mmCIF file of C-alpha atoms and ligand atoms in Angstrom:
data_model
loop_
_atom_site.group_PDB
_atom_site.id
_atom_site.type_symbol
_atom_site.label_atom_id
_atom_site.label_comp_id
_atom_site.label_asym_id
_atom_site.label_seq_id
_atom_site.Cartn_x
_atom_site.Cartn_y
_atom_site.Cartn_z
ATOM 1 C CA MET A 20 0.000 0.000 0.000
ATOM 2 C CA LYS A 21 1.301 3.460 -0.940
ATOM 3 C CA ALA A 22 2.071 5.620 2.134
ATOM 4 C CA GLU A 23 -0.086 8.752 2.247
ATOM 5 C CA CYS A 24 1.425 12.228 2.114
ATOM 6 C CA ILE A 25 -1.146 15.000 2.528
ATOM 7 C CA LEU A 26 -0.803 18.557 1.281
ATOM 8 C CA VAL A 27 -2.987 21.193 2.985
ATOM 9 C CA ILE A 28 -3.342 24.488 1.099
ATOM 10 C CA GLY A 29 -4.542 27.401 3.239
ATOM 11 C CA ALA A 30 -3.197 25.784 6.413
ATOM 12 C CA ASN A 31 -3.212 28.967 8.530
ATOM 13 C CA GLY A 32 -6.942 29.649 8.100
ATOM 14 C CA GLN A 33 -9.847 28.837 10.421
ATOM 15 C CA ILE A 34 -10.317 25.289 9.118
ATOM 16 C CA GLY A 35 -6.734 24.658 7.990
ATOM 17 C CA SER A 36 -5.074 25.323 11.318
ATOM 18 C CA VAL A 37 -7.309 22.760 13.062
ATOM 19 C CA LEU A 38 -7.365 20.267 10.191
ATOM 20 C CA VAL A 39 -3.557 20.112 9.944
ATOM 21 C CA GLU A 40 -3.311 19.061 13.613
ATOM 22 C CA TYR A 41 -6.172 16.584 13.187
ATOM 23 C CA LEU A 42 -4.569 15.005 10.110
ATOM 24 C CA ARG A 43 -1.171 14.836 11.831
ATOM 25 C CA GLU A 44 -2.727 12.901 14.712
ATOM 26 C CA ILE A 45 -4.183 10.405 12.248
ATOM 27 C CA TYR A 46 -1.428 10.065 9.635
ATOM 28 C CA GLY A 47 1.689 11.186 11.538
ATOM 29 C CA LEU A 48 3.587 14.472 11.898
ATOM 30 C CA GLY A 49 5.822 13.848 8.894
ATOM 31 C CA LYS A 50 2.938 12.936 6.597
ATOM 32 C CA VAL A 51 1.190 16.303 6.441
ATOM 33 C CA VAL A 52 2.690 19.225 4.534
ATOM 34 C CA ALA A 53 1.095 22.523 5.621
ATOM 35 C CA THR A 54 1.212 25.416 3.140
ATOM 36 C CA ASP A 55 -0.098 28.957 3.188
ATOM 37 C CA ILE A 56 0.668 32.287 1.575
ATOM 38 C CA ARG A 57 1.601 33.578 5.052
ATOM 39 C CA MET A 58 4.185 32.073 7.395
ATOM 40 C CA PRO A 59 2.555 30.563 10.518
ATOM 41 C CA ASP A 60 2.968 32.300 13.891
ATOM 42 C CA TYR A 61 4.210 29.091 15.526
ATOM 43 C CA PRO A 62 5.491 26.650 12.896
ATOM 44 C CA SER A 63 5.266 22.973 13.790
ATOM 45 C CA GLY A 64 5.750 20.029 11.449
ATOM 46 C CA ILE A 65 6.480 20.499 7.755
ATOM 47 C CA PHE A 66 5.549 23.941 6.401
ATOM 48 C CA GLU A 67 6.114 25.470 2.961
ATOM 49 C CA GLN A 68 5.134 29.004 2.004
ATOM 50 C CA LEU A 69 2.935 28.803 -1.103
ATOM 51 C CA ASP A 70 0.978 31.291 -3.172
ATOM 52 C CA ALA A 71 -1.626 28.864 -4.561
ATOM 53 C CA THR A 72 -2.149 31.040 -7.661
ATOM 54 C CA ASP A 73 1.371 29.872 -8.676
ATOM 55 C CA ALA A 74 0.841 26.470 -10.319
ATOM 56 C CA ARG A 75 4.540 25.761 -10.793
ATOM 57 C CA ALA A 76 5.321 26.344 -7.100
ATOM 58 C CA MET A 77 2.401 24.057 -6.162
ATOM 59 C CA ALA A 78 3.631 21.323 -8.519
ATOM 60 C CA ASP A 79 7.170 21.585 -7.084
ATOM 61 C CA ILE A 80 5.846 20.931 -3.568
ATOM 62 C CA VAL A 81 3.665 18.033 -4.761
ATOM 63 C CA ARG A 82 6.699 16.413 -6.422
ATOM 64 C CA LYS A 83 9.120 17.211 -3.583
ATOM 65 C CA TYR A 84 6.974 15.352 -1.031
ATOM 66 C CA SER A 85 5.337 12.760 -3.367
ATOM 67 C CA VAL A 86 1.942 14.094 -2.298
ATOM 68 C CA THR A 87 -0.952 11.606 -2.512
ATOM 69 C CA GLN A 88 -3.838 13.803 -1.237
ATOM 70 C CA ILE A 89 -4.568 17.537 -1.431
ATOM 71 C CA TYR A 90 -6.933 19.446 0.872
ATOM 72 C CA HIS A 91 -7.519 22.799 -0.807
ATOM 73 C CA LEU A 92 -8.792 25.292 1.783
ATOM 74 C CA ALA A 93 -7.614 28.637 0.412
ATOM 75 C CA ALA A 94 -10.499 30.959 -0.570
ATOM 76 C CA ILE A 95 -11.906 34.435 -0.027
ATOM 77 C CA LEU A 96 -15.192 34.059 1.875
ATOM 78 C CA SER A 97 -18.662 35.523 1.390
ATOM 79 C CA ALA A 98 -18.518 38.939 3.080
ATOM 80 C CA LYS A 99 -14.925 39.875 2.214
ATOM 81 C CA GLY A 100 -15.414 38.584 -1.326
ATOM 82 C CA GLU A 101 -18.070 41.227 -2.033
ATOM 83 C CA GLN A 102 -15.498 44.023 -1.586
ATOM 84 C CA ASP A 103 -13.709 43.018 -4.781
ATOM 85 C CA PRO A 104 -15.769 40.495 -6.803
ATOM 86 C CA LEU A 105 -13.344 40.056 -9.720
ATOM 87 C CA ARG A 106 -10.335 39.508 -7.453
ATOM 88 C CA THR A 107 -12.374 37.012 -5.402
ATOM 89 C CA TRP A 108 -13.353 35.117 -8.546
ATOM 90 C CA HIS A 109 -9.733 35.121 -9.738
ATOM 91 C CA ILE A 110 -8.248 33.881 -6.443
ATOM 92 C CA ASN A 111 -10.939 31.287 -5.743
ATOM 93 C CA MET A 112 -10.960 29.852 -9.262
ATOM 94 C CA GLN A 113 -7.269 30.120 -10.192
ATOM 95 C CA THR A 114 -6.142 28.371 -7.023
ATOM 96 C CA TYR A 115 -8.648 25.576 -7.639
ATOM 97 C CA PHE A 116 -7.710 25.147 -11.309
ATOM 98 C CA ASN A 117 -4.096 24.851 -10.187
ATOM 99 C CA VAL A 118 -5.041 22.137 -7.697
ATOM 100 C CA LEU A 119 -7.028 20.236 -10.323
ATOM 101 C CA GLU A 120 -4.297 20.376 -12.954
ATOM 102 C CA VAL A 121 -1.397 19.720 -10.563
ATOM 103 C CA ALA A 122 -3.297 16.743 -9.106
ATOM 104 C CA ARG A 123 -4.115 15.356 -12.554
ATOM 105 C CA GLU A 124 -0.607 15.782 -13.961
ATOM 106 C CA ASN A 125 1.154 14.358 -10.915
ATOM 107 C CA GLY A 126 -1.075 11.381 -10.128
ATOM 108 C CA VAL A 127 -2.399 12.745 -6.820
ATOM 109 C CA GLY A 128 -4.869 10.128 -5.542
ATOM 110 C CA LYS A 129 -7.496 12.277 -3.810
ATOM 111 C CA VAL A 130 -8.536 15.921 -3.558
ATOM 112 C CA PHE A 131 -10.745 17.576 -0.925
ATOM 113 C CA TYR A 132 -12.675 20.649 -2.060
ATOM 114 C CA PRO A 133 -14.633 22.647 0.524
ATOM 115 C CA SER A 134 -17.878 24.033 -0.824
ATOM 116 C CA SER A 135 -20.391 25.991 1.226
ATOM 117 C CA ILE A 136 -24.037 26.698 1.975
ATOM 118 C CA ALA A 137 -23.285 29.881 -0.019
ATOM 119 C CA VAL A 138 -24.063 27.911 -3.200
ATOM 120 C CA PHE A 139 -27.767 28.246 -2.320
ATOM 121 C CA GLY A 140 -29.745 31.393 -3.081
ATOM 122 C CA ASP A 141 -33.224 32.842 -3.277
ATOM 123 C CA HIS A 142 -34.773 29.779 -4.965
ATOM 124 C CA VAL A 143 -34.365 27.742 -1.803
ATOM 125 C CA ASP A 144 -36.868 28.669 0.906
ATOM 126 C CA ASP A 145 -35.996 27.374 4.360
ATOM 127 C CA ILE A 146 -34.498 23.918 3.826
ATOM 128 C CA ALA A 147 -31.850 23.157 1.210
ATOM 129 C CA GLU A 148 -32.105 19.650 -0.207
ATOM 130 C CA GLN A 149 -29.102 17.878 -1.748
ATOM 131 C CA TRP A 150 -30.286 18.709 -5.261
ATOM 132 C CA SER A 151 -31.917 22.089 -4.623
ATOM 133 C CA TYR A 152 -31.452 24.761 -7.287
ATOM 134 C CA LEU A 153 -28.181 26.711 -6.986
ATOM 135 C CA ASP A 154 -28.466 30.467 -7.590
ATOM 136 C CA PRO A 155 -25.843 31.990 -5.269
ATOM 137 C CA ALA A 156 -26.040 35.662 -4.339
ATOM 138 C CA THR A 157 -22.333 36.256 -3.635
ATOM 139 C CA VAL A 158 -19.240 35.921 -5.814
ATOM 140 C CA TYR A 159 -17.900 33.471 -3.202
ATOM 141 C CA GLY A 160 -21.040 31.353 -3.695
ATOM 142 C CA ILE A 161 -20.729 31.601 -7.480
ATOM 143 C CA SER A 162 -17.108 30.435 -7.298
ATOM 144 C CA LYS A 163 -18.054 27.512 -5.017
ATOM 145 C CA THR A 164 -20.865 26.475 -7.373
ATOM 146 C CA ALA A 165 -18.456 26.593 -10.321
ATOM 147 C CA GLY A 166 -15.850 24.668 -8.297
ATOM 148 C CA GLU A 167 -18.383 21.936 -7.526
ATOM 149 C CA ASN A 168 -19.129 21.527 -11.222
ATOM 150 C CA TRP A 169 -15.444 21.477 -12.130
ATOM 151 C CA SER A 170 -14.921 18.782 -9.485
ATOM 152 C CA ASN A 171 -17.611 16.666 -11.092
ATOM 153 C CA TYR A 172 -16.074 17.310 -14.538
ATOM 154 C CA TYR A 173 -12.554 16.259 -13.471
ATOM 155 C CA PHE A 174 -13.981 13.156 -11.818
ATOM 156 C CA LYS A 175 -15.958 12.149 -14.893
ATOM 157 C CA ARG A 176 -13.417 13.142 -17.510
ATOM 158 C CA TYR A 177 -10.118 12.234 -15.796
ATOM 159 C CA GLY A 178 -11.183 9.936 -12.954
ATOM 160 C CA LEU A 179 -9.694 12.332 -10.380
ATOM 161 C CA ASP A 180 -11.095 11.286 -6.985
ATOM 162 C CA ILE A 181 -12.382 14.636 -5.709
ATOM 163 C CA ARG A 182 -14.610 14.750 -2.636
ATOM 164 C CA SER A 183 -16.432 17.781 -1.317
ATOM 165 C CA LEU A 184 -18.657 19.073 1.490
ATOM 166 C CA ARG A 185 -20.929 22.097 1.573
ATOM 167 C CA TYR A 186 -19.794 23.448 4.933
ATOM 168 C CA PRO A 187 -22.250 25.467 7.015
ATOM 169 C CA GLY A 188 -20.763 28.158 9.296
ATOM 170 C CA ILE A 189 -17.964 26.519 11.296
ATOM 171 C CA ILE A 190 -17.568 27.330 14.990
ATOM 172 C CA GLY A 191 -14.444 26.508 16.978
ATOM 173 C CA TYR A 192 -12.320 27.905 19.791
ATOM 174 C CA GLN A 193 -8.907 27.173 18.252
ATOM 175 C CA SER A 194 -8.904 29.747 15.437
ATOM 176 C CA MET A 195 -10.752 32.820 14.209
ATOM 177 C CA PRO A 196 -12.625 32.905 10.912
ATOM 178 C CA GLY A 197 -12.074 35.835 8.568
ATOM 179 C CA GLY A 198 -14.358 37.438 6.013
ATOM 180 C CA GLY A 199 -17.426 35.211 6.404
ATOM 181 C CA THR A 200 -21.079 35.944 7.189
ATOM 182 C CA THR A 201 -21.287 33.238 9.851
ATOM 183 C CA ASP A 202 -18.220 34.620 11.697
ATOM 184 C CA TYR A 203 -20.433 36.294 14.314
ATOM 185 C CA ALA A 204 -21.118 32.883 15.855
ATOM 186 C CA VAL A 205 -17.431 32.521 16.794
ATOM 187 C CA ASP A 206 -16.837 36.110 17.830
ATOM 188 C CA ILE A 207 -19.853 36.056 20.174
ATOM 189 C CA TYR A 208 -18.194 33.442 22.420
ATOM 190 C CA HIS A 209 -14.960 35.440 22.666
ATOM 191 C CA LYS A 210 -16.889 38.548 23.733
ATOM 192 C CA ALA A 211 -19.038 36.551 26.157
ATOM 193 C CA VAL A 212 -16.147 34.941 28.078
ATOM 194 C CA ASN A 213 -14.426 38.327 28.292
ATOM 195 C CA ASN A 214 -17.587 39.953 29.736
ATOM 196 C CA GLU A 215 -17.941 42.266 26.760
ATOM 197 C CA VAL A 216 -21.174 43.355 25.108
ATOM 198 C CA PHE A 217 -21.497 41.720 21.686
ATOM 199 C CA GLU A 218 -22.586 43.815 18.715
ATOM 200 C CA CYS A 219 -24.191 41.481 16.177
ATOM 201 C CA PHE A 220 -24.218 42.339 12.463
ATOM 202 C CA LEU A 221 -27.294 40.135 11.866
ATOM 203 C CA LYS A 222 -30.887 40.522 13.086
ATOM 204 C CA PRO A 223 -31.904 38.498 16.178
ATOM 205 C CA ASP A 224 -34.032 35.944 14.301
ATOM 206 C CA THR A 225 -31.640 35.197 11.399
ATOM 207 C CA THR A 226 -31.396 31.405 11.479
ATOM 208 C CA LEU A 227 -28.405 29.871 9.670
ATOM 209 C CA PRO A 228 -26.928 26.373 9.384
ATOM 210 C CA MET A 229 -23.799 25.892 11.533
ATOM 211 C CA ILE A 230 -21.489 23.090 12.651
ATOM 212 C CA TYR A 231 -19.040 22.627 15.526
ATOM 213 C CA ILE A 232 -15.410 22.268 14.471
ATOM 214 C CA SER A 233 -15.042 18.712 15.877
ATOM 215 C CA ASP A 234 -18.004 17.572 13.793
ATOM 216 C CA ALA A 235 -16.599 19.380 10.735
ATOM 217 C CA MET A 236 -13.221 17.617 11.145
ATOM 218 C CA ASP A 237 -14.904 14.257 11.629
ATOM 219 C CA ALA A 238 -17.096 14.729 8.535
ATOM 220 C CA THR A 239 -14.140 15.811 6.392
ATOM 221 C CA VAL A 240 -11.874 12.884 7.202
ATOM 222 C CA ARG A 241 -14.779 10.407 7.245
ATOM 223 C CA LEU A 242 -15.661 11.492 3.689
ATOM 224 C CA MET A 243 -12.041 11.288 2.532
ATOM 225 C CA GLU A 244 -11.590 7.836 4.083
ATOM 226 C CA ALA A 245 -14.841 6.372 2.708
ATOM 227 C CA PRO A 246 -14.471 3.695 0.007
ATOM 228 C CA ALA A 247 -14.740 5.351 -3.442
ATOM 229 C CA GLU A 248 -17.848 3.330 -4.350
ATOM 230 C CA LYS A 249 -19.743 4.931 -1.436
ATOM 231 C CA ILE A 250 -19.228 8.435 -2.852
ATOM 232 C CA ARG A 251 -22.284 9.001 -4.997
ATOM 233 C CA VAL A 252 -22.206 12.801 -5.111
ATOM 234 C CA ARG A 253 -19.273 14.229 -7.031
ATOM 235 C CA THR A 254 -20.323 17.865 -6.954
ATOM 236 C CA SER A 255 -20.567 18.367 -3.178
ATOM 237 C CA TYR A 256 -22.427 16.825 -0.243
ATOM 238 C CA ASN A 257 -24.838 18.842 1.892
ATOM 239 C CA LEU A 258 -23.578 18.821 5.496
ATOM 240 C CA ALA A 259 -25.496 19.905 8.600
ATOM 241 C CA GLY A 260 -24.711 20.179 12.275
ATOM 242 C CA MET A 261 -27.325 22.476 13.812
ATOM 243 C CA SER A 262 -29.267 25.636 12.949
ATOM 244 C CA PHE A 263 -29.751 28.648 15.211
ATOM 245 C CA SER A 264 -30.239 32.412 15.243
ATOM 246 C CA PRO A 265 -28.271 35.101 17.136
ATOM 247 C CA GLU A 266 -30.981 35.272 19.820
ATOM 248 C CA GLU A 267 -30.825 31.498 20.288
ATOM 249 C CA ILE A 268 -27.020 31.349 20.630
ATOM 250 C CA ALA A 269 -27.208 34.286 23.085
ATOM 251 C CA ALA A 270 -29.781 32.354 25.150
ATOM 252 C CA SER A 271 -27.525 29.287 25.122
ATOM 253 C CA ILE A 272 -24.575 31.406 26.336
ATOM 254 C CA ARG A 273 -26.708 32.948 29.109
ATOM 255 C CA LYS A 274 -27.216 29.470 30.611
ATOM 256 C CA HIS A 275 -23.526 29.762 31.633
ATOM 257 C CA LEU A 276 -23.030 33.547 31.689
ATOM 258 C CA PRO A 277 -26.382 35.072 32.796
ATOM 259 C CA ASP A 278 -25.157 38.676 32.418
ATOM 260 C CA PHE A 279 -24.156 38.279 28.766
ATOM 261 C CA SER A 280 -25.494 41.125 26.669
ATOM 262 C CA ILE A 281 -26.026 41.388 22.887
ATOM 263 C CA GLN A 282 -26.951 44.374 20.708
ATOM 264 C CA TYR A 283 -28.096 44.199 17.112
ATOM 265 C CA LYS A 284 -26.704 46.379 14.345
ATOM 266 C CA PRO A 285 -27.388 44.618 11.027
ATOM 267 C CA ASP A 286 -25.138 45.611 8.118
ATOM 268 C CA PHE A 287 -24.595 44.452 4.497
ATOM 269 C CA ARG A 288 -24.051 40.874 5.721
ATOM 270 C CA GLN A 289 -27.769 40.630 6.581
ATOM 271 C CA ALA A 290 -28.637 40.422 2.866
ATOM 272 C CA ILE A 291 -26.092 37.619 2.384
ATOM 273 C CA ALA A 292 -27.513 35.683 5.348
ATOM 274 C CA ASP A 293 -31.061 36.239 4.064
ATOM 275 C CA SER A 294 -30.103 34.645 0.734
ATOM 276 C CA TRP A 295 -29.010 31.410 2.470
ATOM 277 C CA PRO A 296 -31.240 28.560 3.679
ATOM 278 C CA LYS A 297 -32.070 28.165 7.362
ATOM 279 C CA GLU A 298 -31.549 24.426 7.354
ATOM 280 C CA ILE A 299 -29.656 21.822 5.370
ATOM 281 C CA ASP A 300 -30.944 18.352 4.549
ATOM 282 C CA ASP A 301 -27.846 16.138 4.703
ATOM 283 C CA SER A 302 -29.603 12.765 4.439
ATOM 284 C CA GLN A 303 -27.562 11.807 1.361
ATOM 285 C CA ALA A 304 -24.287 12.132 3.330
ATOM 286 C CA ARG A 305 -25.820 10.163 6.196
ATOM 287 C CA LYS A 306 -26.901 7.403 3.819
ATOM 288 C CA ASP A 307 -23.775 7.203 1.640
ATOM 289 C CA TRP A 308 -20.921 7.380 4.151
ATOM 290 C CA GLY A 309 -22.534 7.272 7.589
ATOM 291 C CA TRP A 310 -22.377 10.952 8.602
ATOM 292 C CA ARG A 311 -23.865 11.858 12.054
ATOM 293 C CA PRO A 312 -23.108 15.094 13.943
ATOM 294 C CA ALA A 313 -22.368 14.784 17.669
ATOM 295 C CA TYR A 314 -22.859 18.402 18.809
ATOM 296 C CA SER A 315 -26.044 20.350 19.604
ATOM 297 C CA LEU A 316 -26.042 24.113 20.248
ATOM 298 C CA ASP A 317 -25.917 23.676 24.042
ATOM 299 C CA LYS A 318 -23.202 21.011 23.933
ATOM 300 C CA MET A 319 -21.117 23.255 21.682
ATOM 301 C CA THR A 320 -21.671 26.287 23.948
ATOM 302 C CA GLU A 321 -20.494 24.374 27.002
ATOM 303 C CA GLU A 322 -17.275 23.305 25.252
ATOM 304 C CA MET A 323 -16.635 26.698 23.618
ATOM 305 C CA ILE A 324 -16.936 28.540 26.935
ATOM 306 C CA ALA A 325 -14.762 26.032 28.812
ATOM 307 C CA GLU A 326 -12.033 26.064 26.133
ATOM 308 C CA LEU A 327 -12.035 29.837 25.673
ATOM 309 C CA ARG A 328 -11.802 30.355 29.435
ATOM 310 C CA LYS A 329 -8.663 28.213 29.393
ATOM 311 C CA LYS A 330 -7.325 30.113 26.404
ATOM 312 C CA TYR A 331 -7.863 33.498 28.043
ATOM 313 C CA ASP A 332 -6.638 32.120 31.378
ATOM 314 C CA LEU A 333 -10.012 32.786 33.009
ATOM 315 C CA VAL A 334 -10.388 29.357 34.614
ATOM 316 C CA ASN A 335 -11.055 30.613 38.162
HETATM 317 C C1 AKB B 411 -19.050 32.345 5.168
HETATM 318 O O1 AKB B 411 -19.779 32.820 6.040
HETATM 319 O O2 AKB B 411 -18.744 32.941 4.140
HETATM 320 C C2 AKB B 411 -18.519 30.940 5.358
HETATM 321 C C3 AKB B 411 -19.398 29.946 4.674
HETATM 322 C C4 AKB B 411 -20.741 29.663 5.210
HETATM 323 O O3 AKB B 411 -18.995 29.365 3.714
HETATM 324 N N1 AKB B 411 -18.402 30.637 6.742
#
């Protein structure tokens, strides 16, 4: 059996920084090559600086380490992407085309492509089904929809084993998100444990699909480890953890921190959130490769508060 060597692109981001550690625990420290355009604050394990728009540099790293799997996490997210739509399209698509071509030309066995609930738009009411219509409202969502279709094309045309999840908003204590519409649901915990008032950029009743980071890591590796014949969706799988609104997460936090206070000041991100579904039907993922989330809102809140208290040294 060929030994795995995994390349993670965008390793310093919200998902990447946690995923690299998770993969190293599973496959071994020397088997995961972390790359990012920025140097990490605290390098550990193998790290290479990589601008993923540079296909030649990416190919050099793939050959240097005999890479067998690529997790491509670099992207500009929904809210930040709206500031410069053409640049967002360029970065999100060029980096993915490079991954697809480098993987194809160098015999990389598997590719992970993160898609998003941002692929859904106004034609989905409250619940997004696996095969709901995709009419994204943001350039980030348009790029993810295109990426899903390119994944399917490379699978069908070249047999490249690409697997993908439509991530909801991801919430974790280890790292901060940047440039997303669901970011409020991470920031709120940081403000709460530090006894600060939280100013929310969404309205109180804006329900969005979310997932706890441990569930997101489990889903990602479970999908990548599933036998190829179980993977029946080659665009991207719907993935759900939980759904809640700002007023519901605030109520969950108040069970631990009764004085927590939230104020609402909706901005341009409200329109993005309004274009997304409230809930995701992930029954196809459950059926095909046995996906089950472990975290509810309250279970996540308990862990987030405990971990952030440790992080901020607020244990007693
Ligand atoms: C965002 O808010 O842009 C991301 C996403 C849902 O893909 N977290």
